[in-house]
Short mmCIF file of C-alpha atoms in Angstrom, two decimals:
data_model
loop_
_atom_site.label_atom_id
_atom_site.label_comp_id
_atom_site.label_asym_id
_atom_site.label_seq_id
_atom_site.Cartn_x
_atom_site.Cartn_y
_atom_site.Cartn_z
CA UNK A 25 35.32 -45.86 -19.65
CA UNK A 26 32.71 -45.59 -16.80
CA UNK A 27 34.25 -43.07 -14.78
CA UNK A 28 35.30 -40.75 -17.85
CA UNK A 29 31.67 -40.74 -19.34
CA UNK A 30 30.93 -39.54 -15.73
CA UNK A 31 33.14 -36.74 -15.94
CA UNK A 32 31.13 -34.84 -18.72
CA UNK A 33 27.61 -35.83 -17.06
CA UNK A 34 29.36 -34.16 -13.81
CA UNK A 35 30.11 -30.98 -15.85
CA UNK A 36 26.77 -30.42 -17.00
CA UNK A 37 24.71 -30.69 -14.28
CA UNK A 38 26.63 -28.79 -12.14
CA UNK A 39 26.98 -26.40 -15.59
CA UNK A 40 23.28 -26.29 -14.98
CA UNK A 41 23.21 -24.86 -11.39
CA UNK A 42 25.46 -22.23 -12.33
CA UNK A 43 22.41 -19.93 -13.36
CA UNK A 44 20.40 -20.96 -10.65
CA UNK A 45 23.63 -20.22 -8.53
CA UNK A 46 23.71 -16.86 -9.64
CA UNK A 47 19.90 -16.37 -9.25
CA UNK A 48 19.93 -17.09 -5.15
CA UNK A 49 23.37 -14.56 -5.00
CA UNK A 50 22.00 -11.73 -6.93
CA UNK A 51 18.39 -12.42 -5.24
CA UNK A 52 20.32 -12.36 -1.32
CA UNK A 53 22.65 -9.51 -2.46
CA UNK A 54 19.14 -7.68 -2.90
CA UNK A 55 17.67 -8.73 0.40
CA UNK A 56 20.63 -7.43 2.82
CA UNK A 57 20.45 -4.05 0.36
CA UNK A 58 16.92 -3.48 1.00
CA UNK A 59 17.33 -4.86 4.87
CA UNK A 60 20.23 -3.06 5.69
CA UNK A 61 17.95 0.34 5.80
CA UNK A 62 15.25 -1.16 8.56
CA UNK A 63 18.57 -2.55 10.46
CA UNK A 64 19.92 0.60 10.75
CA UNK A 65 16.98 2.33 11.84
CA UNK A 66 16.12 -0.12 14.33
CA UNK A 67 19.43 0.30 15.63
CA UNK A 68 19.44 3.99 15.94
CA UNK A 69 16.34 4.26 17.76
CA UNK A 70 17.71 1.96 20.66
CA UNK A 71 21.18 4.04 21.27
CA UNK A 72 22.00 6.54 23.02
CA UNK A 73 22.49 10.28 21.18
CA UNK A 74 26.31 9.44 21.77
CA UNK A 75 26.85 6.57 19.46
CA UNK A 76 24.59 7.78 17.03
CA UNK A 77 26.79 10.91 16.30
CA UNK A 78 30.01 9.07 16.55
CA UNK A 79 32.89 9.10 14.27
CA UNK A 80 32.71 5.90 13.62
CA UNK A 81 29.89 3.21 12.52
CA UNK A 82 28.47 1.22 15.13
CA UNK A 83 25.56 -1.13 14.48
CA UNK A 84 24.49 -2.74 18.05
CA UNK A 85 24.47 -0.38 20.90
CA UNK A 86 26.83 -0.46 23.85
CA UNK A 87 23.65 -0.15 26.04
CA UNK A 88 19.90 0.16 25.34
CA UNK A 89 17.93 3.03 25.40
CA UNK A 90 14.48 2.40 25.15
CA UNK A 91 13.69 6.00 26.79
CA UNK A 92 13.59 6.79 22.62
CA UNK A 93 10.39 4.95 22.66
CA UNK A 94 8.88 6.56 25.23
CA UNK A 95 9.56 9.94 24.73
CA UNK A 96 8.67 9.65 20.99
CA UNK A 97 4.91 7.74 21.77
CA UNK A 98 4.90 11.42 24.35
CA UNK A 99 5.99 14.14 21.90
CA UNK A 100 3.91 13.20 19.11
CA UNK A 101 0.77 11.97 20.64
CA UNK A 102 1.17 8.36 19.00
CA UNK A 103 -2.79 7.14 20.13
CA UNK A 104 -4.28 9.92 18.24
CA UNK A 105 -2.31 9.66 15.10
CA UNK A 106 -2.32 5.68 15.18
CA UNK A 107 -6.53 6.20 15.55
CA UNK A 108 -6.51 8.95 12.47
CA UNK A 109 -4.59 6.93 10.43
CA UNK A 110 -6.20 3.53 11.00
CA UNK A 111 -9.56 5.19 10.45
CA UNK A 112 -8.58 6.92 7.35
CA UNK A 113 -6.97 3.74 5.91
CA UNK A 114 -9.51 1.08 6.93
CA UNK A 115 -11.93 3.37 5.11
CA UNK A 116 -9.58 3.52 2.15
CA UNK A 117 -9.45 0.05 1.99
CA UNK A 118 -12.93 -0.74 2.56
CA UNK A 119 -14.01 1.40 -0.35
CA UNK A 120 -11.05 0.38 -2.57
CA UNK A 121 -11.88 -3.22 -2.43
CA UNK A 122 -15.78 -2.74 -2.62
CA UNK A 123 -15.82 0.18 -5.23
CA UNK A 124 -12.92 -1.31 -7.42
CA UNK A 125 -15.07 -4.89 -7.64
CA UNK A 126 -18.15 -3.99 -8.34
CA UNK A 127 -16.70 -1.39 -11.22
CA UNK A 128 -14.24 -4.01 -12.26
CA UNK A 129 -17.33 -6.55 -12.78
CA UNK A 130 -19.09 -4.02 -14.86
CA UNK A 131 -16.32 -3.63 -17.09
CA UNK A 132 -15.88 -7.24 -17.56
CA UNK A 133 -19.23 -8.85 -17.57
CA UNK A 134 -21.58 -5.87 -18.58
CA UNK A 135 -22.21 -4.46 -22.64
CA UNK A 136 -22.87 -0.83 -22.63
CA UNK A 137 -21.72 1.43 -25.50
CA UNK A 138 -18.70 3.27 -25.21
CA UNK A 139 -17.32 0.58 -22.74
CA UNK A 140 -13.81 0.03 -23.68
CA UNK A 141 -13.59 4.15 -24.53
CA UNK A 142 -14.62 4.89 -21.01
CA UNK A 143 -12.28 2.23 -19.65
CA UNK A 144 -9.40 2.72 -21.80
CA UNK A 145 -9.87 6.54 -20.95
CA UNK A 146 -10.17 5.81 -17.02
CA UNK A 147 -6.37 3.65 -17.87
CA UNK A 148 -5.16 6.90 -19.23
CA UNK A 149 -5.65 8.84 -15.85
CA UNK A 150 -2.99 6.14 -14.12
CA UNK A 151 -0.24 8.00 -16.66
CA UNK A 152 -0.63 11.05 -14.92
CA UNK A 153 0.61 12.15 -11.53
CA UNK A 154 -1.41 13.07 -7.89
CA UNK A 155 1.20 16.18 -8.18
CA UNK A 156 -0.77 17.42 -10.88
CA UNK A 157 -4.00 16.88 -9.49
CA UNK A 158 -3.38 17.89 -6.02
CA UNK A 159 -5.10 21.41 -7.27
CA UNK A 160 -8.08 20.15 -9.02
CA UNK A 161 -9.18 17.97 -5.90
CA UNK A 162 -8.16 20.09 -3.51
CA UNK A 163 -10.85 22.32 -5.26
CA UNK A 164 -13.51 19.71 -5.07
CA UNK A 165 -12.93 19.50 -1.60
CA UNK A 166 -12.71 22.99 -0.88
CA UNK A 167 -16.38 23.41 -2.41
CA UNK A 168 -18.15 20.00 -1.55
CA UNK A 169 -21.69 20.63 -1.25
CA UNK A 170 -23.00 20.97 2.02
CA UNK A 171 -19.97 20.25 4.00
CA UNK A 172 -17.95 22.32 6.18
CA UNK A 173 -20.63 25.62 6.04
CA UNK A 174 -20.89 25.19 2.46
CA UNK A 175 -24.72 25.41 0.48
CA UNK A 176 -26.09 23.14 -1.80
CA UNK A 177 -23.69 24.75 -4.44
CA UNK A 178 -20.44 24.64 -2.62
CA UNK A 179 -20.01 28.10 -1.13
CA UNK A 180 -20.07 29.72 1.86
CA UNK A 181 -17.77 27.37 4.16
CA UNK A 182 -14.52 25.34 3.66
CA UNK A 183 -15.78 22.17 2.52
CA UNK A 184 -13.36 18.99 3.36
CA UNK A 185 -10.56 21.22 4.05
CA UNK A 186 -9.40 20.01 7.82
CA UNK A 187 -11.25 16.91 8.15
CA UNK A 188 -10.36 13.67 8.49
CA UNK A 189 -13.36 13.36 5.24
CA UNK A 190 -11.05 15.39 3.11
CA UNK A 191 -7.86 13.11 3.91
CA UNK A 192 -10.19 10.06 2.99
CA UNK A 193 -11.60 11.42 -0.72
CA UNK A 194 -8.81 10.56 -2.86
CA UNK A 195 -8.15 7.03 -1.61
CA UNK A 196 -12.27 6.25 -2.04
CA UNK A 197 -11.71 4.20 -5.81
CA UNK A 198 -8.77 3.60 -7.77
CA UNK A 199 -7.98 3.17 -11.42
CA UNK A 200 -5.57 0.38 -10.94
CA UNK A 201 -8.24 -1.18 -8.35
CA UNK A 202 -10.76 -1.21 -11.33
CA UNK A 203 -7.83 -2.82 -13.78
CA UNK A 204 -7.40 -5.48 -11.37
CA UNK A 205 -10.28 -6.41 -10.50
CA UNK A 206 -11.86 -6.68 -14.14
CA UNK A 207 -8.50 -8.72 -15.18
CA UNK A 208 -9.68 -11.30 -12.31
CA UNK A 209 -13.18 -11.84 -13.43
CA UNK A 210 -12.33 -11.98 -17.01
CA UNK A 211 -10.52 -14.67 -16.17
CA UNK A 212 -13.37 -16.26 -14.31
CA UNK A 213 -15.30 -19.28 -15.87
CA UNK A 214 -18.35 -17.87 -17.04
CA UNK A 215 -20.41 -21.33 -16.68
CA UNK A 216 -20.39 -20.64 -13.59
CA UNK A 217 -22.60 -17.65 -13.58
CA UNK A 218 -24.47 -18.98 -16.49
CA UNK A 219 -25.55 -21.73 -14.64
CA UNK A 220 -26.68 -19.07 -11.45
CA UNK A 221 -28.68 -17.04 -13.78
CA UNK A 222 -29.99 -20.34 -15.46
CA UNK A 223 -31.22 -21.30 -11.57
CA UNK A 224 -33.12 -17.91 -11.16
CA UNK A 225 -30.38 -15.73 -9.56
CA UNK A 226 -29.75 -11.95 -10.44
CA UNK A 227 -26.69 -10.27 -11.70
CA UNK A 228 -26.58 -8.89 -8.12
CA UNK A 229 -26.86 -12.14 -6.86
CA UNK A 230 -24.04 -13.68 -8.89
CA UNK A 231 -21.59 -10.71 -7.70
CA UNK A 232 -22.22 -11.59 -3.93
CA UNK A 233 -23.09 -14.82 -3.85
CA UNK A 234 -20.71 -16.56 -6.48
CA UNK A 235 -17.36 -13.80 -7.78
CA UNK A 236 -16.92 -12.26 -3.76
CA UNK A 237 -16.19 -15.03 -2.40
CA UNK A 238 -13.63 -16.28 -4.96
CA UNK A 239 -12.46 -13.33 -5.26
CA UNK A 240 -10.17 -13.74 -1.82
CA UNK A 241 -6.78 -13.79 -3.71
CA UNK A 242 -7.55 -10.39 -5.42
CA UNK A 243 -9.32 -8.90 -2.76
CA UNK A 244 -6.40 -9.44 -0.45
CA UNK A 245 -4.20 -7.82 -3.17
CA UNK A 246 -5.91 -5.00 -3.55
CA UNK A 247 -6.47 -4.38 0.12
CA UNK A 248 -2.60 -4.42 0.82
CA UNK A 249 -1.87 -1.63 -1.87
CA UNK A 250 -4.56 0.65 -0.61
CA UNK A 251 -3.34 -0.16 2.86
CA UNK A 252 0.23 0.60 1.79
CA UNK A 253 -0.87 3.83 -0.07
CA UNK A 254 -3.17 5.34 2.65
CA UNK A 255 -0.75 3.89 5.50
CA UNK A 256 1.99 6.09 4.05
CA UNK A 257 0.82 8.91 2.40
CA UNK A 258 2.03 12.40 3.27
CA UNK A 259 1.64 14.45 0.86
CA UNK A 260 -1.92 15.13 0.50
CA UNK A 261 -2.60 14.92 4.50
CA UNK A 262 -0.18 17.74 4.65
CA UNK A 263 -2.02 19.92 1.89
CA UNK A 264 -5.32 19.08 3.72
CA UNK A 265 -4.48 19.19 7.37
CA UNK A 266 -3.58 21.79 9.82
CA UNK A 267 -4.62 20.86 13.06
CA UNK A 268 -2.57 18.42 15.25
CA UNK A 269 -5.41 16.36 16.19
CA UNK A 270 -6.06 15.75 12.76
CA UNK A 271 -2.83 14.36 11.53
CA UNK A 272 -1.62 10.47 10.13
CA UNK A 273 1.26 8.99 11.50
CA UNK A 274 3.32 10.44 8.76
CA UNK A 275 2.60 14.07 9.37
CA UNK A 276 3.42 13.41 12.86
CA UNK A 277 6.87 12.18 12.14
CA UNK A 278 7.56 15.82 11.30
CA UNK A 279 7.64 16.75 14.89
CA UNK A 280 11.23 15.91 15.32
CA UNK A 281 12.51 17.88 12.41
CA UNK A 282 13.33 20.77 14.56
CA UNK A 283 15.03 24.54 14.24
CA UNK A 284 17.74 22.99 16.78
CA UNK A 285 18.58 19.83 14.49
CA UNK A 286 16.71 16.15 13.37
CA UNK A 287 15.89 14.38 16.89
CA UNK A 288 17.11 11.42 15.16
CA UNK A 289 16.61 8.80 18.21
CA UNK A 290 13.07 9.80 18.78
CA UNK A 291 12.36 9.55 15.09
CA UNK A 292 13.87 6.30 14.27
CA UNK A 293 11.81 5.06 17.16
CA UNK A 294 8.67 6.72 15.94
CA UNK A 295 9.15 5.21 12.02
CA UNK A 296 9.33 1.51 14.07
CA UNK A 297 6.67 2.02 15.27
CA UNK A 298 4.75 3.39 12.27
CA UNK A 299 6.12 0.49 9.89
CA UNK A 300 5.56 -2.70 12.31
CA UNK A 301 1.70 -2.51 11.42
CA UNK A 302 2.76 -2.58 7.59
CA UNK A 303 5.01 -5.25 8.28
CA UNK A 304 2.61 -7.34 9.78
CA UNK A 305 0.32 -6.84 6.82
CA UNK A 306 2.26 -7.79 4.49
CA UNK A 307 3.24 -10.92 6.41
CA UNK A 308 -0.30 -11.85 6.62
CA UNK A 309 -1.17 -10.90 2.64
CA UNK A 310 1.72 -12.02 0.64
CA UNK A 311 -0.03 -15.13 -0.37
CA UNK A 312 -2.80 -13.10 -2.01
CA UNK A 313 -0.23 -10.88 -2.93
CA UNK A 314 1.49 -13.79 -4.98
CA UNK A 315 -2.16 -15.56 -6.00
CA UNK A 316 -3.77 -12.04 -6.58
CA UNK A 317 -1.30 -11.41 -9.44
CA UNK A 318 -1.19 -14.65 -11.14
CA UNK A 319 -5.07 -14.66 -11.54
CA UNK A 320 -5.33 -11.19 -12.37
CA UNK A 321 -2.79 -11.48 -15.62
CA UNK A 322 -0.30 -9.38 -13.81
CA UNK A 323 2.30 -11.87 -14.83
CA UNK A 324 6.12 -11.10 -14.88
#
């Protein structure tokens, strides 16, 4: 009788695993899906021009040929794009994280009329596309006061247009950096900074001293998506942009899209090297990444 009320215990917990079975198959299917891209190009950019035009598929190399890395960090000028682009996004980051906190406090903490109007209406702006505003701030930019030749009232020069400062204005604040923020110190006790304005401390004083630093998990958050969207961004470099010594990174990938055919070693090797920085990031951020969004009520 002992062994056949086993049986049905037996059943059911290994009924039970069958979901959680399914979960880890479904959840590795994903991972060789979205690996199996990087593999590849990792792969091309170490073979020779041979095996990469072959009939058939070949995934390591018969030999390596690392002269894709060298000529690619030559024809593009890697140092100066690798300095434009880590300038442009540190600054984008930097900004991001400082701009998006202090506006997210305001919004949670601070009573002003038309608050929820003028946040609910800066939530709206998320719905609609760069594509549609690449005119309107390209306009800004093209008549900022006082830079590029211009006058106090925008004219006479060309603004932004070509500088590194131009590439930089979008990324300065974001909507969603606002959102995230303000979830995160909704959520935060406020005893807390009660009890620091109780002591004698200033609103000013409670934002540094007491919600920036613990604030790390959302911070780190919000740093790796503006690092990701500055870090990768093409499309409004190449509206802004024209000179070579100006470019990001992704601009410069361009260089091997040629009349004569795709230089598809050199590139491969060139898009290594331009995604082992983001890589790294993210390596070094996930656990904010993970923390960031539980504390911020970005659940599920």
């Amino acid at each position: 009788m002992k062994q056949q009320s086993s049986h049905p215990g037996t059943f059911s917990h290994w009924e039970a695993r069958i979901p959680l079975l399914l979960t880890y198959v479904i959840l590795i299917a994903g991972a060789f899906v979205m690996i199996m891209p990087f593999a590849w190009m990792v792969s091309t950019s170490i073979k020779p021009d041979r095996e990469i035009f072959g009939d058939s598929i070949q995934w390591l190399p018969s030999e390596l040929d690392m002269q894709n890395y060298t000529d690619a960090f030559e024809q593009t000028n890697m140092p100066r794009l690798f300095a434009n682009t880590v300038l442009v996004t540190a600054v984008a980051v930097a900004s991001q994280v400082l701009l998006g906190s202090m506006a997210g406090y305001v919004f949670a903490r601070l009573h002003f009329r038309g608050k929820m109007l003028l946040f609910f209406a800066l939530l709206t702006t998320m719905m609609v596309p760069f594509e549609v505003l690449i005119i309107p701030v390209f306009l800004l930019i093209r008549f900022f006061p006082l830079a590029g030749g211009n006058d106090l009232f925008g004219q006479g020069g060309t603004g932004l247009i070509n500088t590194l400062g131009g590439v930089m204005f979008p990324n300065f604040v974001s909507v969603f950096g606002v959102f995230l923020f303000r979830q995160f110190y909704l959520g935060f006790p406020k005893e807390i900074e009660e009890a620091a304005i109780v002591d004698g401390c200033s609103r000013v004083g409670v934002y540094w001293r007491i919600l920036i630093p613990n604030s790390k998990p959302v911070m780190g958050t919000m740093a790796l998506f503006a690092f990701l969207w500055s870090w990768n961004d093409f499309l409004w470099p190449l509206v802004v942009v024209k000179e070579d010594s100006l470019k990001t990174i992704q601009l410069g990938l361009s260089v091997f899209d040629q009349e004569q055919g795709t230089a598809w070693a050199e590139l491969m090797a060139a898009s290594v090297m331009a995604v082992v920085p983001v890589i790294l990031l993210y390596i070094f951020l996930q656990r904010f990444l993970v923390s960031g969004g539980l504390t911020s009520g970005l659940k599920g």
